[in-house]
Amino acid sequence: MRGQAGFFDVEERLKELSAKGDALERLNAVVDFELFRADLERAVPRSDGSKGGRPAFDHVLMFKVLVLQASHSLSDERTEYLIRDRLSFMRFLGLGLADTVPDANTIWTFREALTGGKLRGKPAIEVLFKRFEAALSAAGFLAMGGQIIDATIVAAPKQRNTDGEKREIKEGRIPAEWAKRPAKLRQKDRDARWTVKYTKAKPSEDGAPRVDLAVPAFGYKNHVGIDRRHRLIRSWAATDASRHDGALLPALIDKDNTASDVWADTAYRSKANEKHLADNGLRSQIHRKKPKGKPMSRRTARANGRKSAVRAAVEHVFARQKGPMGLYIRTIGIARARTKIGLANLVYNMKRLIWLIGQTAPA
């Protein structure tokens, strides 16, 4: 029977992890997490320790814990367990086997403080995202080639409410029965909304039309704008799932992009949006809608096809977030959902940066 693992045994195992390709080690090497420290310390202030108590965990360490959560869609309890269990997680956080690990309650408390934090009048997560965006530009990854705008639904646990309760929620009121039961009220998400997502049915081989299916979905939306050249998220917004995509286009336009083209699907085509683009010197590459009751002209269909070849790049972003990153809203309320979505967008950019550097590195 082998004895307890020693220091050199752990070092040897870490070397083996590095040889196999530790993605977290690469993330540590590429991203300077210290650039977030000043903003984190302002957004999540700590006591000076004069009243005693256990010393608080380092701000950057706790932020990196949230990065781990966003990368793997982990609950607070699961995050605590995996930090204790995985050497790669410990190394990413700079922890040794004998070091204290933040527990689930500590992780929850830090994320709540970050959610409530404001910097220059904006939610802290938006400022942190912009901080990294500035670092990307400084590293030479400028927003280039035009921009692609789109949105995706981020699911949340479905709420089982009566028609009357739904009506009161939409009108901004708290149902009377909920107000009498605070414990129940805390478990009710009054910000998430239902929406209907339609499948895009293609004509069958014999030319017969197929019927689009209406699929109900509940939760929030992640609205993003990416640049065509690097496919990095340059702007984003979080709303409830029922918010119309097109209404967010002006807010998602990145004025720093070096090209004037803007791609988006038909949900974004409106007179107001076309005017906004023209007034700001931007060129619309938004899909044209099919005329009601008439077939789409061949010329328009071909133009839409060319636009789709470019616009499809944004779908890869959402596929990454919903696939390997497992983006899902388990929290309650738009403020927490914004933090969750913002972290997912920030972590996507970090991982994309690793890939981009790998592409430019000499062979």
mmCIF file of C-alpha atoms in Angstrom:
data_model
loop_
_atom_site.group_PDB
_atom_site.id
_atom_site.type_symbol
_atom_site.label_atom_id
_atom_site.label_comp_id
_atom_site.label_asym_id
_atom_site.label_seq_id
_atom_site.Cartn_x
_atom_site.Cartn_y
_atom_site.Cartn_z
ATOM 1 C CA MET A 1 0.000 0.000 0.000
ATOM 2 C CA ARG A 2 1.456 3.329 -1.053
ATOM 3 C CA GLY A 3 1.969 6.158 1.428
ATOM 4 C CA GLN A 4 0.589 9.691 1.285
ATOM 5 C CA ALA A 5 1.549 11.712 -1.773
ATOM 6 C CA GLY A 6 4.423 14.098 -1.177
ATOM 7 C CA PHE A 7 5.376 17.463 -2.668
ATOM 8 C CA PHE A 8 7.456 15.966 -5.441
ATOM 9 C CA ASP A 9 4.662 13.529 -6.333
ATOM 10 C CA VAL A 10 2.286 16.468 -6.831
ATOM 11 C CA GLU A 11 4.874 18.349 -8.891
ATOM 12 C CA GLU A 12 5.360 15.320 -11.107
ATOM 13 C CA ARG A 13 1.615 14.980 -11.643
ATOM 14 C CA LEU A 14 1.354 18.676 -12.567
ATOM 15 C CA LYS A 15 4.151 18.235 -15.090
ATOM 16 C CA GLU A 16 2.196 15.384 -16.634
ATOM 17 C CA LEU A 17 -0.910 17.582 -16.834
ATOM 18 C CA SER A 18 1.122 20.273 -18.579
ATOM 19 C CA ALA A 19 2.487 17.753 -21.040
ATOM 20 C CA LYS A 20 -1.045 16.628 -21.876
ATOM 21 C CA GLY A 21 -2.133 20.226 -22.447
ATOM 22 C CA ASP A 22 -3.747 21.889 -19.421
ATOM 23 C CA ALA A 23 -6.183 24.469 -20.824
ATOM 24 C CA LEU A 24 -6.301 26.323 -17.498
ATOM 25 C CA GLU A 25 -2.527 26.621 -17.405
ATOM 26 C CA ARG A 26 -2.663 28.105 -20.887
ATOM 27 C CA LEU A 27 -5.393 30.516 -19.771
ATOM 28 C CA ASN A 28 -3.199 31.684 -16.895
ATOM 29 C CA ALA A 29 -0.314 32.229 -19.267
ATOM 30 C CA VAL A 30 -2.313 34.219 -21.817
ATOM 31 C CA VAL A 31 -4.619 36.335 -19.629
ATOM 32 C CA ASP A 32 -3.203 38.798 -17.108
ATOM 33 C CA PHE A 33 -5.860 38.565 -14.416
ATOM 34 C CA GLU A 34 -4.204 41.343 -12.448
ATOM 35 C CA LEU A 35 -5.702 43.866 -14.852
ATOM 36 C CA PHE A 36 -9.079 43.218 -13.160
ATOM 37 C CA ARG A 37 -7.823 43.791 -9.598
ATOM 38 C CA ALA A 38 -8.481 47.524 -9.226
ATOM 39 C CA ASP A 39 -12.041 47.252 -10.584
ATOM 40 C CA LEU A 40 -12.768 44.200 -8.455
ATOM 41 C CA GLU A 41 -11.555 45.916 -5.298
ATOM 42 C CA ARG A 42 -13.789 48.917 -5.974
ATOM 43 C CA ALA A 43 -16.804 46.797 -6.926
ATOM 44 C CA VAL A 44 -16.471 44.387 -3.992
ATOM 45 C CA PRO A 45 -15.091 46.397 -1.045
ATOM 46 C CA ARG A 46 -13.787 44.542 1.992
ATOM 47 C CA SER A 47 -13.417 45.478 5.647
ATOM 48 C CA ASP A 48 -9.977 46.533 6.857
ATOM 49 C CA GLY A 49 -9.823 43.570 9.230
ATOM 50 C CA SER A 50 -9.806 45.738 12.348
ATOM 51 C CA LYS A 51 -12.792 43.857 13.782
ATOM 52 C CA GLY A 52 -11.068 40.502 13.417
ATOM 53 C CA GLY A 53 -12.505 37.462 11.743
ATOM 54 C CA ARG A 54 -11.158 35.191 9.031
ATOM 55 C CA PRO A 55 -9.126 37.040 6.370
ATOM 56 C CA ALA A 56 -11.040 37.497 3.126
ATOM 57 C CA PHE A 57 -9.951 35.631 0.024
ATOM 58 C CA ASP A 58 -8.049 37.596 -2.605
ATOM 59 C CA HIS A 59 -10.262 39.435 -5.107
ATOM 60 C CA VAL A 60 -8.501 38.054 -8.167
ATOM 61 C CA LEU A 61 -8.609 34.503 -6.794
ATOM 62 C CA MET A 62 -12.378 34.772 -6.281
ATOM 63 C CA PHE A 63 -12.838 36.236 -9.754
ATOM 64 C CA LYS A 64 -10.926 33.291 -11.201
ATOM 65 C CA VAL A 65 -13.305 30.990 -9.308
ATOM 66 C CA LEU A 66 -16.170 32.643 -11.219
ATOM 67 C CA VAL A 67 -14.224 32.089 -14.448
ATOM 68 C CA LEU A 68 -14.082 28.375 -13.602
ATOM 69 C CA GLN A 69 -17.828 28.351 -13.008
ATOM 70 C CA ALA A 70 -18.559 30.087 -16.301
ATOM 71 C CA SER A 71 -16.234 27.737 -18.182
ATOM 72 C CA HIS A 72 -17.926 24.574 -16.935
ATOM 73 C CA SER A 73 -21.450 25.647 -15.812
ATOM 74 C CA LEU A 74 -20.771 24.713 -12.193
ATOM 75 C CA SER A 75 -22.927 25.275 -9.129
ATOM 76 C CA ASP A 76 -21.288 26.779 -6.062
ATOM 77 C CA GLU A 77 -21.201 23.418 -4.275
ATOM 78 C CA ARG A 78 -19.742 21.636 -7.271
ATOM 79 C CA THR A 79 -17.145 24.374 -7.714
ATOM 80 C CA GLU A 80 -15.960 23.994 -4.131
ATOM 81 C CA TYR A 81 -15.693 20.231 -4.564
ATOM 82 C CA LEU A 82 -13.757 20.397 -7.826
ATOM 83 C CA ILE A 83 -11.301 22.969 -6.486
ATOM 84 C CA ARG A 84 -10.491 20.519 -3.703
ATOM 85 C CA ASP A 85 -10.433 17.564 -6.079
ATOM 86 C CA ARG A 86 -8.604 18.764 -9.210
ATOM 87 C CA LEU A 87 -4.953 19.699 -9.287
ATOM 88 C CA SER A 88 -5.544 21.722 -12.460
ATOM 89 C CA PHE A 89 -8.142 23.872 -10.680
ATOM 90 C CA MET A 90 -5.828 24.394 -7.691
ATOM 91 C CA ARG A 91 -2.916 25.384 -9.905
ATOM 92 C CA PHE A 92 -5.114 27.805 -11.868
ATOM 93 C CA LEU A 93 -6.088 29.502 -8.601
ATOM 94 C CA GLY A 94 -2.573 29.413 -7.155
ATOM 95 C CA LEU A 95 -3.603 27.143 -4.273
ATOM 96 C CA GLY A 96 -1.601 24.344 -2.688
ATOM 97 C CA LEU A 97 -2.904 21.170 -1.071
ATOM 98 C CA ALA A 98 -2.646 22.715 2.373
ATOM 99 C CA ASP A 99 -4.316 26.034 1.462
ATOM 100 C CA THR A 100 -7.839 26.988 2.468
ATOM 101 C CA VAL A 101 -10.390 26.630 -0.328
ATOM 102 C CA PRO A 102 -13.327 29.053 -0.647
ATOM 103 C CA ASP A 103 -16.520 27.215 0.245
ATOM 104 C CA ALA A 104 -19.837 27.393 -1.589
ATOM 105 C CA ASN A 105 -21.188 30.155 0.652
ATOM 106 C CA THR A 106 -18.088 32.290 0.103
ATOM 107 C CA ILE A 107 -18.411 31.879 -3.667
ATOM 108 C CA TRP A 108 -22.093 32.826 -3.553
ATOM 109 C CA THR A 109 -21.373 35.871 -1.370
ATOM 110 C CA PHE A 110 -18.646 37.160 -3.693
ATOM 111 C CA ARG A 111 -20.796 36.731 -6.807
ATOM 112 C CA GLU A 112 -23.711 38.490 -5.100
ATOM 113 C CA ALA A 113 -21.439 41.395 -4.143
ATOM 114 C CA LEU A 114 -20.147 41.593 -7.714
ATOM 115 C CA THR A 115 -23.724 41.525 -9.042
ATOM 116 C CA GLY A 116 -24.672 44.453 -6.821
ATOM 117 C CA GLY A 117 -21.441 46.338 -7.482
ATOM 118 C CA LYS A 118 -21.469 49.534 -9.537
ATOM 119 C CA LEU A 119 -18.498 51.191 -11.230
ATOM 120 C CA ARG A 120 -18.970 54.637 -12.728
ATOM 121 C CA GLY A 121 -22.715 54.079 -12.600
ATOM 122 C CA LYS A 122 -22.605 50.827 -14.566
ATOM 123 C CA PRO A 123 -22.938 47.182 -13.434
ATOM 124 C CA ALA A 124 -19.495 45.918 -12.438
ATOM 125 C CA ILE A 125 -19.570 43.017 -14.892
ATOM 126 C CA GLU A 126 -19.952 45.432 -17.822
ATOM 127 C CA VAL A 127 -16.897 47.399 -16.694
ATOM 128 C CA LEU A 128 -14.857 44.192 -16.266
ATOM 129 C CA PHE A 129 -15.844 43.141 -19.778
ATOM 130 C CA LYS A 130 -14.756 46.502 -21.185
ATOM 131 C CA ARG A 131 -11.477 46.245 -19.263
ATOM 132 C CA PHE A 132 -10.629 43.041 -21.090
ATOM 133 C CA GLU A 133 -11.892 44.474 -24.379
ATOM 134 C CA ALA A 134 -9.350 47.289 -23.997
ATOM 135 C CA ALA A 135 -6.628 44.708 -23.322
ATOM 136 C CA LEU A 136 -7.573 42.831 -26.501
ATOM 137 C CA SER A 137 -7.280 45.991 -28.566
ATOM 138 C CA ALA A 138 -3.955 46.878 -26.933
ATOM 139 C CA ALA A 139 -2.682 43.409 -27.852
ATOM 140 C CA GLY A 140 -3.472 44.105 -31.504
ATOM 141 C CA PHE A 141 -6.817 42.326 -31.775
ATOM 142 C CA LEU A 142 -8.764 45.329 -32.992
ATOM 143 C CA ALA A 143 -12.392 45.143 -34.042
ATOM 144 C CA MET A 144 -12.081 44.709 -37.818
ATOM 145 C CA GLY A 145 -13.977 43.625 -40.893
ATOM 146 C CA GLY A 146 -17.408 44.865 -39.841
ATOM 147 C CA GLN A 147 -19.710 43.511 -37.168
ATOM 148 C CA ILE A 148 -22.331 40.812 -36.780
ATOM 149 C CA ILE A 149 -25.303 41.296 -34.453
ATOM 150 C CA ASP A 150 -27.493 38.510 -33.075
ATOM 151 C CA ALA A 151 -29.192 37.187 -29.949
ATOM 152 C CA THR A 152 -29.826 33.809 -28.382
ATOM 153 C CA ILE A 153 -32.194 32.575 -25.692
ATOM 154 C CA VAL A 154 -30.542 31.484 -22.455
ATOM 155 C CA ALA A 155 -32.845 29.056 -20.702
ATOM 156 C CA ALA A 156 -33.836 29.324 -17.041
ATOM 157 C CA PRO A 157 -35.919 27.012 -14.816
ATOM 158 C CA LYS A 158 -39.555 27.257 -15.913
ATOM 159 C CA GLN A 159 -41.987 29.006 -13.579
ATOM 160 C CA ARG A 160 -45.317 27.314 -12.905
ATOM 161 C CA ASN A 161 -47.618 30.313 -12.489
ATOM 162 C CA THR A 162 -51.338 30.747 -12.969
ATOM 163 C CA ASP A 163 -52.705 33.051 -15.679
ATOM 164 C CA GLY A 164 -53.594 35.598 -13.027
ATOM 165 C CA GLU A 165 -50.090 35.530 -11.556
ATOM 166 C CA LYS A 166 -48.555 35.930 -15.013
ATOM 167 C CA ARG A 167 -50.776 38.928 -15.679
ATOM 168 C CA GLU A 168 -49.778 40.631 -12.416
ATOM 169 C CA ILE A 169 -46.077 39.971 -13.050
ATOM 170 C CA LYS A 170 -46.261 41.531 -16.527
ATOM 171 C CA GLU A 171 -47.946 44.574 -14.996
ATOM 172 C CA GLY A 172 -45.106 44.915 -12.501
ATOM 173 C CA ARG A 173 -47.028 43.775 -9.420
ATOM 174 C CA ILE A 174 -46.278 41.033 -6.910
ATOM 175 C CA PRO A 175 -49.144 38.505 -6.637
ATOM 176 C CA ALA A 176 -50.856 38.871 -3.271
ATOM 177 C CA GLU A 177 -50.358 35.219 -2.314
ATOM 178 C CA TRP A 178 -46.623 35.483 -2.963
ATOM 179 C CA ALA A 179 -46.325 38.567 -0.772
ATOM 180 C CA LYS A 180 -47.782 36.560 2.103
ATOM 181 C CA ARG A 181 -45.168 33.833 1.653
ATOM 182 C CA PRO A 182 -41.672 35.397 1.499
ATOM 183 C CA ALA A 183 -39.982 32.013 1.111
ATOM 184 C CA LYS A 184 -41.990 31.299 -2.036
ATOM 185 C CA LEU A 185 -41.439 34.823 -3.356
ATOM 186 C CA ARG A 186 -37.663 34.367 -3.138
ATOM 187 C CA GLN A 187 -37.912 31.370 -5.471
ATOM 188 C CA LYS A 188 -39.989 33.144 -8.111
ATOM 189 C CA ASP A 189 -38.225 34.743 -11.041
ATOM 190 C CA ARG A 190 -40.307 37.802 -11.945
ATOM 191 C CA ASP A 191 -37.879 39.056 -14.601
ATOM 192 C CA ALA A 192 -37.571 36.042 -16.918
ATOM 193 C CA ARG A 193 -40.196 35.747 -19.664
ATOM 194 C CA TRP A 194 -41.684 33.244 -22.079
ATOM 195 C CA THR A 195 -41.149 33.604 -25.793
ATOM 196 C CA VAL A 196 -41.739 31.509 -28.889
ATOM 197 C CA LYS A 197 -38.888 30.359 -31.079
ATOM 198 C CA TYR A 198 -39.755 29.159 -34.581
ATOM 199 C CA THR A 199 -37.890 26.390 -36.338
ATOM 200 C CA LYS A 200 -36.696 27.322 -39.805
ATOM 201 C CA ALA A 201 -38.169 24.545 -41.882
ATOM 202 C CA LYS A 202 -36.630 24.018 -45.307
ATOM 203 C CA PRO A 203 -38.712 22.915 -48.302
ATOM 204 C CA SER A 204 -38.812 19.181 -48.861
ATOM 205 C CA GLU A 205 -37.034 17.561 -51.801
ATOM 206 C CA ASP A 206 -40.214 17.503 -53.877
ATOM 207 C CA GLY A 207 -40.661 21.242 -53.336
ATOM 208 C CA ALA A 208 -43.597 20.970 -50.928
ATOM 209 C CA PRO A 209 -43.489 23.572 -48.141
ATOM 210 C CA ARG A 210 -42.939 22.491 -44.566
ATOM 211 C CA VAL A 211 -44.541 24.071 -41.533
ATOM 212 C CA ASP A 212 -42.396 25.964 -39.022
ATOM 213 C CA LEU A 213 -42.805 24.669 -35.483
ATOM 214 C CA ALA A 214 -43.357 27.128 -32.621
ATOM 215 C CA VAL A 215 -41.207 26.106 -29.648
ATOM 216 C CA PRO A 216 -41.911 27.932 -26.349
ATOM 217 C CA ALA A 217 -38.851 28.965 -24.336
ATOM 218 C CA PHE A 218 -38.444 30.599 -20.935
ATOM 219 C CA GLY A 219 -35.555 32.650 -19.645
ATOM 220 C CA TYR A 220 -33.364 35.496 -20.848
ATOM 221 C CA LYS A 221 -31.556 36.651 -23.986
ATOM 222 C CA ASN A 222 -27.902 37.240 -24.660
ATOM 223 C CA HIS A 223 -27.599 39.963 -27.315
ATOM 224 C CA VAL A 224 -24.099 40.253 -28.774
ATOM 225 C CA GLY A 225 -22.116 42.025 -31.437
ATOM 226 C CA ILE A 226 -18.938 40.351 -32.716
ATOM 227 C CA ASP A 227 -16.323 41.601 -35.133
ATOM 228 C CA ARG A 228 -16.008 39.708 -38.414
ATOM 229 C CA ARG A 229 -12.207 39.468 -38.390
ATOM 230 C CA HIS A 230 -11.492 37.974 -34.964
ATOM 231 C CA ARG A 231 -14.998 36.846 -33.943
ATOM 232 C CA LEU A 232 -14.587 38.344 -30.496
ATOM 233 C CA ILE A 233 -17.615 39.679 -28.632
ATOM 234 C CA ARG A 234 -17.311 43.461 -28.677
ATOM 235 C CA SER A 235 -20.686 44.455 -27.226
ATOM 236 C CA TRP A 236 -23.479 42.677 -25.385
ATOM 237 C CA ALA A 237 -26.696 43.157 -23.439
ATOM 238 C CA ALA A 238 -28.860 40.891 -21.298
ATOM 239 C CA THR A 239 -32.657 41.092 -21.374
ATOM 240 C CA ASP A 240 -35.652 38.871 -20.740
ATOM 241 C CA ALA A 241 -36.410 36.352 -23.486
ATOM 242 C CA SER A 242 -39.434 38.256 -24.833
ATOM 243 C CA ARG A 243 -37.435 41.381 -25.754
ATOM 244 C CA HIS A 244 -37.464 41.997 -29.514
ATOM 245 C CA ASP A 245 -34.012 41.486 -31.021
ATOM 246 C CA GLY A 246 -34.208 44.453 -33.380
ATOM 247 C CA ALA A 247 -34.764 46.956 -30.565
ATOM 248 C CA LEU A 248 -31.228 46.318 -29.269
ATOM 249 C CA LEU A 249 -29.326 46.979 -32.501
ATOM 250 C CA PRO A 250 -28.393 50.638 -31.785
ATOM 251 C CA ALA A 251 -27.028 49.685 -28.354
ATOM 252 C CA LEU A 252 -24.922 46.843 -29.790
ATOM 253 C CA ILE A 253 -23.187 48.819 -32.536
ATOM 254 C CA ASP A 254 -19.429 48.996 -31.938
ATOM 255 C CA LYS A 255 -18.206 52.413 -33.054
ATOM 256 C CA ASP A 256 -14.569 51.289 -32.900
ATOM 257 C CA ASN A 257 -14.880 48.709 -35.673
ATOM 258 C CA THR A 258 -12.607 49.611 -38.585
ATOM 259 C CA ALA A 259 -15.204 48.635 -41.237
ATOM 260 C CA SER A 260 -18.727 49.928 -41.812
ATOM 261 C CA ASP A 261 -20.639 46.722 -42.661
ATOM 262 C CA VAL A 262 -23.247 45.410 -40.211
ATOM 263 C CA TRP A 263 -24.731 41.913 -40.619
ATOM 264 C CA ALA A 264 -27.902 40.687 -38.896
ATOM 265 C CA ASP A 265 -30.930 38.526 -39.622
ATOM 266 C CA THR A 266 -34.400 39.725 -40.627
ATOM 267 C CA ALA A 267 -35.434 40.416 -37.014
ATOM 268 C CA TYR A 268 -33.216 43.505 -37.146
ATOM 269 C CA ARG A 269 -34.561 44.967 -40.408
ATOM 270 C CA SER A 270 -36.747 47.986 -39.757
ATOM 271 C CA LYS A 271 -36.931 51.556 -41.024
ATOM 272 C CA ALA A 272 -35.647 52.829 -37.676
ATOM 273 C CA ASN A 273 -32.601 50.535 -37.725
ATOM 274 C CA GLU A 274 -31.818 51.249 -41.370
ATOM 275 C CA LYS A 275 -31.951 54.975 -40.637
ATOM 276 C CA HIS A 276 -29.737 54.559 -37.570
ATOM 277 C CA LEU A 277 -27.093 52.743 -39.598
ATOM 278 C CA ALA A 278 -27.204 55.277 -42.414
ATOM 279 C CA ASP A 279 -27.026 58.235 -40.009
ATOM 280 C CA ASN A 280 -23.898 56.733 -38.437
ATOM 281 C CA GLY A 281 -22.134 56.023 -41.704
ATOM 282 C CA LEU A 282 -22.675 52.264 -41.518
ATOM 283 C CA ARG A 283 -23.639 49.949 -44.385
ATOM 284 C CA SER A 284 -26.543 47.580 -43.781
ATOM 285 C CA GLN A 285 -25.994 43.923 -44.581
ATOM 286 C CA ILE A 286 -29.198 42.943 -42.778
ATOM 287 C CA HIS A 287 -31.236 40.177 -44.373
ATOM 288 C CA ARG A 288 -34.281 41.244 -46.352
ATOM 289 C CA LYS A 289 -37.633 39.782 -45.443
ATOM 290 C CA LYS A 290 -39.761 37.719 -47.786
ATOM 291 C CA PRO A 291 -42.655 39.785 -49.193
ATOM 292 C CA LYS A 292 -45.928 38.807 -47.562
ATOM 293 C CA GLY A 293 -47.938 36.531 -49.825
ATOM 294 C CA LYS A 294 -45.307 36.589 -52.567
ATOM 295 C CA PRO A 295 -42.267 34.459 -53.344
ATOM 296 C CA MET A 296 -38.879 35.969 -52.627
ATOM 297 C CA SER A 297 -37.073 37.118 -55.741
ATOM 298 C CA ARG A 298 -34.045 35.111 -56.838
ATOM 299 C CA ARG A 299 -31.838 38.175 -56.547
ATOM 300 C CA THR A 300 -32.876 38.806 -52.936
ATOM 301 C CA ALA A 301 -32.499 35.137 -52.048
ATOM 302 C CA ARG A 302 -28.963 35.079 -53.423
ATOM 303 C CA ALA A 303 -28.086 38.273 -51.571
ATOM 304 C CA ASN A 304 -29.423 36.790 -48.334
ATOM 305 C CA GLY A 305 -27.380 33.655 -48.971
ATOM 306 C CA ARG A 306 -24.176 35.678 -49.285
ATOM 307 C CA LYS A 307 -25.009 37.509 -46.084
ATOM 308 C CA SER A 308 -25.734 34.226 -44.288
ATOM 309 C CA ALA A 309 -22.262 32.939 -45.112
ATOM 310 C CA VAL A 310 -20.854 35.818 -43.046
ATOM 311 C CA ARG A 311 -23.550 36.021 -40.386
ATOM 312 C CA ALA A 312 -23.209 32.324 -39.517
ATOM 313 C CA ALA A 313 -20.007 33.126 -37.583
ATOM 314 C CA VAL A 314 -22.031 34.422 -34.639
ATOM 315 C CA GLU A 315 -23.792 31.065 -34.313
ATOM 316 C CA HIS A 316 -20.416 29.509 -33.510
ATOM 317 C CA VAL A 317 -20.146 31.844 -30.523
ATOM 318 C CA PHE A 318 -23.505 30.726 -29.143
ATOM 319 C CA ALA A 319 -22.711 27.070 -29.866
ATOM 320 C CA ARG A 320 -19.530 27.383 -27.792
ATOM 321 C CA GLN A 321 -21.368 28.993 -24.915
ATOM 322 C CA LYS A 322 -24.268 26.550 -24.858
ATOM 323 C CA GLY A 323 -22.137 23.488 -25.668
ATOM 324 C CA PRO A 324 -18.793 23.173 -23.832
ATOM 325 C CA MET A 325 -19.543 26.090 -21.480
ATOM 326 C CA GLY A 326 -23.107 24.920 -20.731
ATOM 327 C CA LEU A 327 -24.590 28.409 -20.360
ATOM 328 C CA TYR A 328 -27.798 28.186 -18.322
ATOM 329 C CA ILE A 329 -29.400 30.585 -15.833
ATOM 330 C CA ARG A 330 -29.922 28.972 -12.425
ATOM 331 C CA THR A 331 -30.197 32.239 -10.524
ATOM 332 C CA ILE A 332 -33.244 34.449 -10.009
ATOM 333 C CA GLY A 333 -33.649 37.955 -11.417
ATOM 334 C CA ILE A 334 -32.260 40.005 -14.278
ATOM 335 C CA ALA A 335 -29.339 41.413 -12.232
ATOM 336 C CA ARG A 336 -27.945 37.949 -11.498
ATOM 337 C CA ALA A 337 -28.693 36.806 -15.058
ATOM 338 C CA ARG A 338 -26.733 39.789 -16.385
ATOM 339 C CA THR A 339 -23.715 38.789 -14.293
ATOM 340 C CA LYS A 340 -23.988 35.188 -15.454
ATOM 341 C CA ILE A 341 -24.305 36.153 -19.126
ATOM 342 C CA GLY A 342 -21.592 38.790 -18.851
ATOM 343 C CA LEU A 343 -19.169 36.277 -17.347
ATOM 344 C CA ALA A 344 -19.971 33.819 -20.151
ATOM 345 C CA ASN A 345 -19.220 36.491 -22.757
ATOM 346 C CA LEU A 346 -15.997 37.492 -21.004
ATOM 347 C CA VAL A 347 -14.793 33.900 -20.640
ATOM 348 C CA TYR A 348 -15.651 33.202 -24.290
ATOM 349 C CA ASN A 349 -13.363 36.079 -25.288
ATOM 350 C CA MET A 350 -10.588 34.720 -23.064
ATOM 351 C CA LYS A 351 -10.796 31.307 -24.697
ATOM 352 C CA ARG A 352 -11.048 32.849 -28.145
ATOM 353 C CA LEU A 353 -7.898 34.870 -27.412
ATOM 354 C CA ILE A 354 -6.009 31.651 -26.664
ATOM 355 C CA TRP A 355 -7.061 30.263 -30.033
ATOM 356 C CA LEU A 356 -6.156 33.465 -31.876
ATOM 357 C CA ILE A 357 -2.686 33.558 -30.330
ATOM 358 C CA GLY A 358 -2.215 29.920 -31.266
ATOM 359 C CA GLN A 359 -3.060 30.778 -34.876
ATOM 360 C CA THR A 360 -0.526 33.592 -35.037
ATOM 361 C CA ALA A 361 2.294 31.799 -33.196
ATOM 362 C CA PRO A 362 5.203 30.610 -35.379
ATOM 363 C CA ALA A 363 5.095 26.912 -36.209
#
